[in-house]
Amino acid sequence: MKITDARVVVSSPGRNYVTLVVETEDGVVGVGDATLNGRELAVAAYLQEHLCPLLVGRDASRIEDTWQYLYKGAYWRRGPVTMTAIAAVDVALWDIKGKVAGLPVYQLLGGAARDGVLVYGHADGQDVPELLERFQGYLDRGYKAVRIQSAVPGLAKTYGMSGGAGVYEPAKGSLPQQDSWETTLYLDHVPEVFRAVREEFGYGVHLLHDVHHRLTPVEAARLGKSLEPYRPFWIEDPTPAESQEAYRLIRQHTTTPIAVGEVLSSIWDVETLITERLIDYVRCSVAHTGGISHLRKIYALAELYGVRSGAHGAGDLSPVAHAAALHLDLATSNFGVQENMGHLDPAGEVFRWSYTFDDGYMHPGDAPGLGVELDEEAAARFPYDRRYLPVNRRLDGAVHDW
Ligand code: GCO
Ligand code: MG
């Protein structure tokens, strides 16, 4: 089953998406997500200029061989641009394999290991009352796990504020917006937020929190300890992800579970975290970590060490990536939780998906393949719109991790 065409569709129905479309000689079409927020065109060019010419004429059924060919054949290893491009090819080939077999991808991965995929939503607020109100909205919709983020008093702009849109989109300006940061203000504030949420809603719902790479190891240890009474499901990315060793120190001081992985792009980037049991949840995304083929190797390694999955599912991953993640989640025994931020219209004009949400759980659906279709004509109505992620500065003006 030869590949006859591979093309890249860049569109911006509300936000930018890069989608790879792969077609076979039998007319089967597969899609893969190649969206790398704020750096979209780097991946689009990598695909268009360097990978698409290699795909035409290849056998679409040879997923692992294609993965190895693109990875080892590049010579230059890992990194988000390369691994996102390879992921898009991988996911598109799984989509094709499912369509050819007449089976949803999760069946090809071993079948459902659970009935549904536990997902968490995002509640945020400029202050605690606003956060509590939005949190109630998630409970009303059936969510069993909710991430809580709140603006920090004294900081002009903080990570994670959706402004009430329901979907947090950090890539805003045609030039980067500036966020602000001061660790001491943050460390004093977060335990108060957790206390207020537990007082209001009790302990029957999972609470998650994203630190977004901003602390030193000892600061992260202090945060973890201070949150222990409120029993978080996890704190995410407490320190910058480049240093896996940093987590040894955090681990010595706190039993608060830790989740890491959304900016990491390969199994080698999480190897120490997993094999030394320095984290509890590995949060790599199917779109940025080499696709279904590579992410399931990460999950298999994690299973040996009692580490669960907690896949990245921000709105900047397209519905194609979200579907791919759900198929893998459903079939993975050491699945933990899946992030679900959702997609705002007009994304629904460009992508049609068959995954569903019911009472806190998602299901990828039983359509053959991934169950997501791209409408290329609709995509053409929404041209690319350059947007940057914010840059973060401390109160003294120094650039800080965002
Ligand atoms: C998350 C992430 C996102 C990122 C975004 C960057 O946990 O969902 O931290 O909110 O900031 O994916 O593009
Ligand atoms: Mg995050």
CSV table of C-alpha atoms and ligand atoms in Angstrom, one decimal:
chain,number,residue,atom,x,y,z
A,1,MET,CA,0.0,0.0,0.0
A,2,LYS,CA,2.1,2.8,-1.3
A,3,ILE,CA,2.0,6.4,-0.1
A,4,THR,CA,1.1,8.6,-3.1
A,5,ASP,CA,0.9,12.0,-1.5
A,6,ALA,CA,2.0,13.7,1.8
A,7,ARG,CA,1.1,17.4,2.3
A,8,VAL,CA,1.1,19.9,5.1
A,9,VAL,CA,-2.0,22.0,5.9
A,10,VAL,CA,-1.4,25.1,8.1
A,11,SER,CA,-4.5,26.8,9.3
A,12,SER,CA,-5.7,29.1,12.0
A,13,PRO,CA,-9.3,28.5,13.0
A,14,GLY,CA,-9.0,30.5,16.2
A,15,ARG,CA,-5.4,29.3,16.8
A,16,ASN,CA,-2.7,27.8,14.6
A,17,TYR,CA,-2.6,24.2,13.7
A,18,VAL,CA,-0.2,22.3,11.5
A,19,THR,CA,-1.7,19.0,10.1
A,20,LEU,CA,0.0,16.4,8.0
A,21,VAL,CA,-2.2,14.6,5.4
A,22,VAL,CA,-0.9,11.3,4.0
A,23,GLU,CA,-2.7,9.6,1.1
A,24,THR,CA,-2.2,6.1,-0.2
A,25,GLU,CA,-2.7,4.6,-3.7
A,26,ASP,CA,-6.0,3.1,-2.5
A,27,GLY,CA,-7.3,6.6,-1.6
A,28,VAL,CA,-7.0,6.0,2.2
A,29,VAL,CA,-6.2,9.3,4.0
A,30,GLY,CA,-4.5,9.6,7.3
A,31,VAL,CA,-3.9,12.7,9.4
A,32,GLY,CA,-1.2,13.6,12.0
A,33,ASP,CA,-0.8,16.7,14.2
A,34,ALA,CA,2.4,18.7,13.8
A,35,THR,CA,1.5,21.8,15.9
A,36,LEU,CA,4.3,23.2,18.0
A,37,ASN,CA,2.9,26.3,19.6
A,38,GLY,CA,4.7,29.5,18.7
A,39,ARG,CA,7.2,27.7,16.3
A,40,GLU,CA,4.6,26.2,13.9
A,41,LEU,CA,6.3,26.9,10.6
A,42,ALA,CA,9.6,25.3,11.7
A,43,VAL,CA,7.8,22.0,11.8
A,44,ALA,CA,5.8,22.7,8.7
A,45,ALA,CA,9.0,23.3,6.8
A,46,TYR,CA,10.7,20.2,8.3
A,47,LEU,CA,7.8,18.1,7.0
A,48,GLN,CA,7.3,19.8,3.7
A,49,GLU,CA,10.9,20.1,2.7
A,50,HIS,CA,12.5,17.1,4.3
A,51,LEU,CA,10.0,14.4,5.2
A,52,CYS,CA,7.2,14.5,2.6
A,53,PRO,CA,9.6,13.7,-0.3
A,54,LEU,CA,10.7,10.6,1.7
A,55,LEU,CA,7.2,9.4,2.3
A,56,VAL,CA,6.0,9.3,-1.3
A,57,GLY,CA,6.5,5.7,-2.6
A,58,ARG,CA,6.9,4.2,0.9
A,59,ASP,CA,4.7,1.4,2.2
A,60,ALA,CA,2.2,3.0,4.5
A,61,SER,CA,1.8,-0.2,6.5
A,62,ARG,CA,5.4,-0.1,7.8
A,63,ILE,CA,5.0,2.2,10.7
A,64,GLU,CA,8.0,1.2,12.8
A,65,ASP,CA,10.3,1.0,9.8
A,66,THR,CA,9.3,4.5,8.7
A,67,TRP,CA,9.8,5.8,12.3
A,68,GLN,CA,13.3,4.4,12.4
A,69,TYR,CA,14.1,5.5,8.9
A,70,LEU,CA,13.1,9.1,9.7
A,71,TYR,CA,14.7,9.2,13.2
A,72,LYS,CA,18.0,7.5,12.5
A,73,GLY,CA,18.2,8.8,8.9
A,74,ALA,CA,18.1,12.4,10.1
A,75,TYR,CA,21.4,11.8,12.0
A,76,TRP,CA,20.5,14.9,14.2
A,77,ARG,CA,18.7,13.4,17.3
A,78,ARG,CA,15.7,14.3,19.3
A,79,GLY,CA,14.5,17.9,19.9
A,80,PRO,CA,10.9,19.2,19.6
A,81,VAL,CA,10.9,20.1,15.9
A,82,THR,CA,12.3,16.8,14.7
A,83,MET,CA,10.1,14.7,17.1
A,84,THR,CA,7.0,16.7,16.3
A,85,ALA,CA,7.5,16.1,12.6
A,86,ILE,CA,8.1,12.4,13.1
A,87,ALA,CA,5.1,12.2,15.4
A,88,ALA,CA,2.8,13.6,12.7
A,89,VAL,CA,4.0,11.0,10.2
A,90,ASP,CA,3.6,8.2,12.8
A,91,VAL,CA,0.1,9.2,13.9
A,92,ALA,CA,-1.0,9.6,10.2
A,93,LEU,CA,0.2,6.1,9.5
A,94,TRP,CA,-1.6,4.7,12.6
A,95,ASP,CA,-4.8,6.4,11.3
A,96,ILE,CA,-4.3,4.8,7.9
A,97,LYS,CA,-3.7,1.3,9.4
A,98,GLY,CA,-6.9,1.6,11.4
A,99,LYS,CA,-8.9,2.7,8.4
A,100,VAL,CA,-7.5,-0.2,6.3
A,101,ALA,CA,-8.3,-2.6,9.1
A,102,GLY,CA,-11.7,-1.1,9.8
A,103,LEU,CA,-10.8,-0.7,13.5
A,104,PRO,CA,-10.3,2.1,15.9
A,105,VAL,CA,-6.6,2.6,16.7
A,106,TYR,CA,-7.0,1.6,20.3
A,107,GLN,CA,-8.0,-1.9,19.1
A,108,LEU,CA,-4.7,-2.2,17.2
A,109,LEU,CA,-2.9,-1.2,20.4
A,110,GLY,CA,-4.3,-4.2,22.3
A,111,GLY,CA,-7.9,-3.1,22.9
A,112,ALA,CA,-9.5,-1.2,25.7
A,113,ALA,CA,-7.8,-1.7,29.1
A,114,ARG,CA,-10.5,0.4,30.8
A,115,ASP,CA,-14.0,1.7,30.0
A,116,GLY,CA,-13.1,5.3,29.8
A,117,VAL,CA,-10.3,7.8,30.0
A,118,LEU,CA,-10.3,10.0,33.2
A,119,VAL,CA,-9.6,13.6,32.1
A,120,TYR,CA,-8.9,16.8,34.0
A,121,GLY,CA,-10.2,20.2,33.1
A,122,HIS,CA,-8.7,23.7,33.9
A,123,ALA,CA,-10.3,26.0,36.5
A,124,ASP,CA,-8.7,29.4,36.9
A,125,GLY,CA,-9.5,32.7,38.4
A,126,GLN,CA,-8.1,36.2,38.9
A,127,ASP,CA,-8.9,35.7,42.5
A,128,VAL,CA,-10.1,32.8,44.7
A,129,PRO,CA,-13.9,33.5,44.5
A,130,GLU,CA,-13.7,33.5,40.7
A,131,LEU,CA,-11.7,30.2,40.8
A,132,LEU,CA,-14.3,28.6,43.1
A,133,GLU,CA,-17.1,29.7,40.8
A,134,ARG,CA,-15.4,28.2,37.7
A,135,PHE,CA,-14.4,25.1,39.7
A,136,GLN,CA,-18.1,24.5,40.4
A,137,GLY,CA,-18.8,24.7,36.7
A,138,TYR,CA,-16.4,21.7,36.1
A,139,LEU,CA,-18.1,19.7,38.9
A,140,ASP,CA,-21.4,20.5,37.3
A,141,ARG,CA,-20.2,19.0,34.0
A,142,GLY,CA,-19.1,15.8,35.7
A,143,TYR,CA,-15.3,16.4,36.0
A,144,LYS,CA,-13.6,14.2,38.7
A,145,ALA,CA,-10.2,16.0,38.3
A,146,VAL,CA,-9.6,19.7,38.0
A,147,ARG,CA,-6.4,21.7,37.6
A,148,ILE,CA,-6.5,24.9,39.7
A,149,GLN,CA,-4.5,28.0,38.8
A,150,SER,CA,-5.0,31.5,40.2
A,151,ALA,CA,-3.5,34.9,39.6
A,152,VAL,CA,-0.9,35.7,42.2
A,153,PRO,CA,-1.5,39.0,44.1
A,154,GLY,CA,1.3,41.5,43.2
A,155,LEU,CA,2.0,40.0,39.8
A,156,ALA,CA,0.5,41.8,36.7
A,157,LYS,CA,0.1,38.7,34.5
A,158,THR,CA,0.3,35.1,35.6
A,159,TYR,CA,0.4,31.8,33.7
A,160,GLY,CA,-2.8,29.9,33.2
A,161,MET,CA,-5.5,32.7,33.2
A,162,SER,CA,-8.1,32.0,30.5
A,163,GLY,CA,-9.9,35.3,31.0
A,164,GLY,CA,-13.1,33.2,31.3
A,165,ALA,CA,-12.8,31.7,27.8
A,166,GLY,CA,-12.8,28.2,29.3
A,167,VAL,CA,-9.8,27.3,27.1
A,168,TYR,CA,-6.4,28.8,28.1
A,169,GLU,CA,-4.5,30.1,25.1
A,170,PRO,CA,-1.1,31.5,26.0
A,171,ALA,CA,0.0,32.3,22.4
A,172,LYS,CA,-1.6,35.7,21.9
A,173,GLY,CA,0.4,38.5,20.4
A,174,SER,CA,2.1,38.8,17.0
A,175,LEU,CA,5.0,39.7,19.4
A,176,PRO,CA,5.4,38.0,22.8
A,177,GLN,CA,3.3,39.2,25.6
A,178,GLN,CA,5.2,39.8,28.9
A,179,ASP,CA,4.2,37.9,32.0
A,180,SER,CA,5.6,38.6,35.5
A,181,TRP,CA,6.9,36.5,38.2
A,182,GLU,CA,8.2,36.5,41.8
A,183,THR,CA,8.8,33.2,43.5
A,184,THR,CA,8.2,34.3,47.1
A,185,LEU,CA,4.7,35.8,46.2
A,186,TYR,CA,3.8,32.5,44.4
A,187,LEU,CA,5.0,30.2,47.2
A,188,ASP,CA,2.9,32.0,49.8
A,189,HIS,CA,-0.2,32.2,47.6
A,190,VAL,CA,-0.6,28.6,46.3
A,191,PRO,CA,-1.3,26.8,49.6
A,192,GLU,CA,-4.0,29.4,50.4
A,193,VAL,CA,-5.6,28.6,47.0
A,194,PHE,CA,-5.6,24.8,47.7
A,195,ARG,CA,-6.9,25.4,51.3
A,196,ALA,CA,-9.9,27.4,49.9
A,197,VAL,CA,-10.8,24.8,47.3
A,198,ARG,CA,-10.6,21.9,49.8
A,199,GLU,CA,-12.7,23.9,52.3
A,200,GLU,CA,-15.4,24.6,49.7
A,201,PHE,CA,-15.4,21.3,47.8
A,202,GLY,CA,-13.9,18.7,50.2
A,203,TYR,CA,-11.6,15.8,49.2
A,204,GLY,CA,-13.8,13.9,46.8
A,205,VAL,CA,-12.3,15.5,43.7
A,206,HIS,CA,-8.7,15.4,42.4
A,207,LEU,CA,-6.8,18.7,42.4
A,208,LEU,CA,-3.9,19.3,40.0
A,209,HIS,CA,-1.6,22.3,39.7
A,210,ASP,CA,0.9,23.4,37.0
A,211,VAL,CA,4.0,25.2,38.3
A,212,HIS,CA,5.2,25.7,34.7
A,213,HIS,CA,9.0,25.2,35.3
A,214,ARG,CA,9.5,28.2,37.6
A,215,LEU,CA,11.1,27.0,40.8
A,216,THR,CA,14.5,25.8,42.0
A,217,PRO,CA,14.6,22.3,43.4
A,218,VAL,CA,14.5,23.4,47.0
A,219,GLU,CA,11.7,25.9,46.3
A,220,ALA,CA,9.8,23.0,44.6
A,221,ALA,CA,10.4,20.9,47.7
A,222,ARG,CA,8.9,23.6,49.9
A,223,LEU,CA,5.9,23.9,47.7
A,224,GLY,CA,5.3,20.1,47.7
A,225,LYS,CA,5.5,20.0,51.5
A,226,SER,CA,3.2,22.9,52.0
A,227,LEU,CA,0.6,21.3,49.7
A,228,GLU,CA,0.7,17.9,51.4
A,229,PRO,CA,-2.3,18.5,53.7
A,230,TYR,CA,-4.4,19.3,50.7
A,231,ARG,CA,-3.4,16.0,48.9
A,232,PRO,CA,-2.9,17.2,45.4
A,233,PHE,CA,-3.2,14.6,42.6
A,234,TRP,CA,0.0,16.1,41.3
A,235,ILE,CA,2.1,19.2,40.9
A,236,GLU,CA,3.3,19.6,37.3
A,237,ASP,CA,6.7,20.7,36.0
A,238,PRO,CA,7.9,22.2,39.3
A,239,THR,CA,11.5,22.9,38.0
A,240,PRO,CA,12.8,23.5,34.5
A,241,ALA,CA,12.6,20.2,32.7
A,242,GLU,CA,16.2,20.1,31.3
A,243,SER,CA,17.6,18.7,34.6
A,244,GLN,CA,16.2,15.3,35.5
A,245,GLU,CA,18.7,15.2,38.4
A,246,ALA,CA,17.0,18.2,40.1
A,247,TYR,CA,14.1,15.9,40.9
A,248,ARG,CA,16.3,13.8,43.3
A,249,LEU,CA,16.3,16.7,45.7
A,250,ILE,CA,12.6,17.4,45.5
A,251,ARG,CA,11.8,13.7,46.0
A,252,GLN,CA,13.8,13.6,49.3
A,253,HIS,CA,11.5,16.2,50.8
A,254,THR,CA,7.9,15.7,49.8
A,255,THR,CA,5.3,13.0,49.1
A,256,THR,CA,3.3,15.3,46.8
A,257,PRO,CA,3.1,13.5,43.5
A,258,ILE,CA,5.1,15.0,40.6
A,259,ALA,CA,4.2,15.1,36.9
A,260,VAL,CA,6.8,16.0,34.2
A,261,GLY,CA,7.2,15.8,30.4
A,262,GLU,CA,5.3,18.2,28.2
A,263,VAL,CA,8.4,19.9,26.9
A,264,LEU,CA,10.5,16.8,26.6
A,265,SER,CA,10.5,14.9,23.3
A,266,SER,CA,12.0,11.5,23.7
A,267,ILE,CA,12.4,8.5,25.9
A,268,TRP,CA,15.9,9.5,26.7
A,269,ASP,CA,14.7,12.8,28.1
A,270,VAL,CA,12.6,11.0,30.8
A,271,GLU,CA,14.8,8.0,31.4
A,272,THR,CA,16.3,9.1,34.7
A,273,LEU,CA,13.0,10.5,35.9
A,274,ILE,CA,11.4,7.1,35.3
A,275,THR,CA,14.1,4.6,36.2
A,276,GLU,CA,15.0,6.5,39.5
A,277,ARG,CA,11.3,6.8,40.3
A,278,LEU,CA,11.7,10.6,40.5
A,279,ILE,CA,8.2,11.3,39.1
A,280,ASP,CA,4.8,9.7,39.4
A,281,TYR,CA,3.3,10.7,36.1
A,282,VAL,CA,5.0,11.1,32.7
A,283,ARG,CA,3.3,13.9,30.7
A,284,CYS,CA,4.8,13.7,27.3
A,285,SER,CA,2.4,14.4,24.4
A,286,VAL,CA,1.7,12.2,21.5
A,287,ALA,CA,2.3,15.2,19.2
A,288,HIS,CA,5.7,16.3,20.4
A,289,THR,CA,7.3,12.9,21.4
A,290,GLY,CA,7.5,11.0,18.2
A,291,GLY,CA,3.8,9.9,18.0
A,292,ILE,CA,2.0,6.8,19.2
A,293,SER,CA,4.9,4.5,18.5
A,294,HIS,CA,7.4,6.3,20.6
A,295,LEU,CA,5.1,7.4,23.4
A,296,ARG,CA,3.9,3.8,24.0
A,297,LYS,CA,7.6,2.8,24.5
A,298,ILE,CA,7.8,5.5,27.2
A,299,TYR,CA,4.7,4.2,28.8
A,300,ALA,CA,6.0,0.6,28.7
A,301,LEU,CA,9.3,1.8,30.4
A,302,ALA,CA,7.2,3.7,33.0
A,303,GLU,CA,5.1,0.7,33.8
A,304,LEU,CA,8.2,-1.2,35.0
A,305,TYR,CA,8.8,1.6,37.6
A,306,GLY,CA,5.3,2.3,38.8
A,307,VAL,CA,5.1,5.6,36.9
A,308,ARG,CA,1.7,6.4,35.3
A,309,SER,CA,0.8,8.4,32.2
A,310,GLY,CA,-0.7,11.8,32.3
A,311,ALA,CA,-0.5,13.0,28.8
A,312,HIS,CA,-0.3,16.7,27.8
A,313,GLY,CA,-3.6,17.7,26.2
A,314,ALA,CA,-3.5,21.5,26.0
A,315,GLY,CA,-5.7,23.3,23.4
A,316,ASP,CA,-2.6,23.9,21.2
A,317,LEU,CA,-2.5,20.2,20.4
A,318,SER,CA,-5.1,19.7,17.6
A,319,PRO,CA,-8.1,17.4,17.8
A,320,VAL,CA,-6.0,14.9,15.8
A,321,ALA,CA,-3.4,14.7,18.6
A,322,HIS,CA,-6.1,14.6,21.2
A,323,ALA,CA,-7.8,11.6,19.5
A,324,ALA,CA,-4.4,9.8,19.2
A,325,ALA,CA,-3.8,10.4,22.9
A,326,LEU,CA,-7.2,9.0,23.9
A,327,HIS,CA,-6.7,5.8,21.8
A,328,LEU,CA,-3.3,5.2,23.5
A,329,ASP,CA,-4.7,6.1,27.0
A,330,LEU,CA,-7.6,3.6,26.6
A,331,ALA,CA,-5.2,0.8,25.7
A,332,THR,CA,-2.4,1.6,28.3
A,333,SER,CA,-2.5,-0.3,31.6
A,334,ASN,CA,-0.5,2.2,33.5
A,335,PHE,CA,-2.6,5.1,32.4
A,336,GLY,CA,-3.1,7.8,35.0
A,337,VAL,CA,-5.1,10.8,33.7
A,338,GLN,CA,-5.4,12.8,30.5
A,339,GLU,CA,-5.5,16.6,30.2
A,340,ASN,CA,-8.5,17.9,28.4
A,341,MET,CA,-8.6,21.6,27.5
A,342,GLY,CA,-10.8,21.3,24.5
A,343,HIS,CA,-11.0,23.3,21.3
A,344,LEU,CA,-13.1,26.4,20.7
A,345,ASP,CA,-14.9,27.1,17.4
A,346,PRO,CA,-14.2,27.7,14.6
A,347,ALA,CA,-11.8,24.7,15.1
A,348,GLY,CA,-14.9,22.5,14.7
A,349,GLU,CA,-15.3,23.8,11.2
A,350,VAL,CA,-11.9,22.5,10.2
A,351,PHE,CA,-11.7,19.3,12.3
A,352,ARG,CA,-14.5,16.8,12.9
A,353,TRP,CA,-13.9,14.4,15.8
A,354,SER,CA,-15.7,11.4,17.1
A,355,TYR,CA,-14.3,11.3,20.7
A,356,THR,CA,-16.8,12.0,23.4
A,357,PHE,CA,-16.9,13.2,27.0
A,358,ASP,CA,-19.3,11.8,29.6
A,359,ASP,CA,-19.3,12.3,33.3
A,360,GLY,CA,-15.6,13.0,33.7
A,361,TYR,CA,-14.4,10.3,31.2
A,362,MET,CA,-13.6,10.5,27.5
A,363,HIS,CA,-13.7,7.8,24.9
A,364,PRO,CA,-12.0,8.0,21.5
A,365,GLY,CA,-15.0,6.4,19.7
A,366,ASP,CA,-15.2,3.4,17.4
A,367,ALA,CA,-14.7,5.0,14.0
A,368,PRO,CA,-11.9,3.2,12.0
A,369,GLY,CA,-8.5,4.9,12.5
A,370,LEU,CA,-8.3,8.0,14.8
A,371,GLY,CA,-11.9,9.2,14.2
A,372,VAL,CA,-10.8,12.7,13.2
A,373,GLU,CA,-11.3,14.2,9.7
A,374,LEU,CA,-9.7,17.4,8.4
A,375,ASP,CA,-11.7,19.6,6.0
A,376,GLU,CA,-9.0,21.1,3.8
A,377,GLU,CA,-11.4,23.5,2.1
A,378,ALA,CA,-12.5,24.9,5.4
A,379,ALA,CA,-8.8,25.0,6.6
A,380,ALA,CA,-8.0,27.2,3.6
A,381,ARG,CA,-10.5,29.9,4.9
A,382,PHE,CA,-8.3,30.3,8.0
A,383,PRO,CA,-4.8,31.3,7.0
A,384,TYR,CA,-1.8,31.1,9.4
A,385,ASP,CA,-1.6,33.9,11.9
A,386,ARG,CA,1.9,34.3,13.6
A,387,ARG,CA,1.6,34.2,17.4
A,388,TYR,CA,4.1,33.9,20.2
A,389,LEU,CA,4.1,32.4,23.6
A,390,PRO,CA,4.7,34.9,26.4
A,391,VAL,CA,8.1,35.8,27.8
A,392,ASN,CA,8.3,35.9,31.6
A,393,ARG,CA,10.3,38.5,33.7
A,394,ARG,CA,10.8,38.8,37.4
A,395,LEU,CA,10.0,42.0,39.2
A,396,ASP,CA,13.6,43.2,38.8
A,397,GLY,CA,13.3,42.8,35.0
A,398,ALA,CA,15.3,39.6,34.6
A,399,VAL,CA,14.1,37.0,32.2
A,400,HIS,CA,12.6,34.0,34.0
A,401,ASP,CA,11.3,30.6,32.8
A,402,TRP,CA,7.8,30.9,31.4
B,1,GCO,C1,-0.4,22.4,30.1
B,1,GCO,C2,0.6,23.3,29.5
B,1,GCO,C3,0.2,24.3,28.5
B,1,GCO,C4,1.4,25.0,27.9
B,1,GCO,C5,1.1,25.1,26.4
B,1,GCO,C6,2.2,25.8,25.7
B,1,GCO,O1,-0.1,21.9,31.1
B,1,GCO,O2,-1.5,22.3,29.5
B,1,GCO,O3,1.5,23.8,30.4
B,1,GCO,O4,-0.8,25.2,29.1
B,1,GCO,O5,1.6,26.2,28.5
B,1,GCO,O6,0.9,23.8,25.9
B,1,GCO,O7,1.9,25.9,24.3
B,2,MG,MG,1.8,22.2,31.8
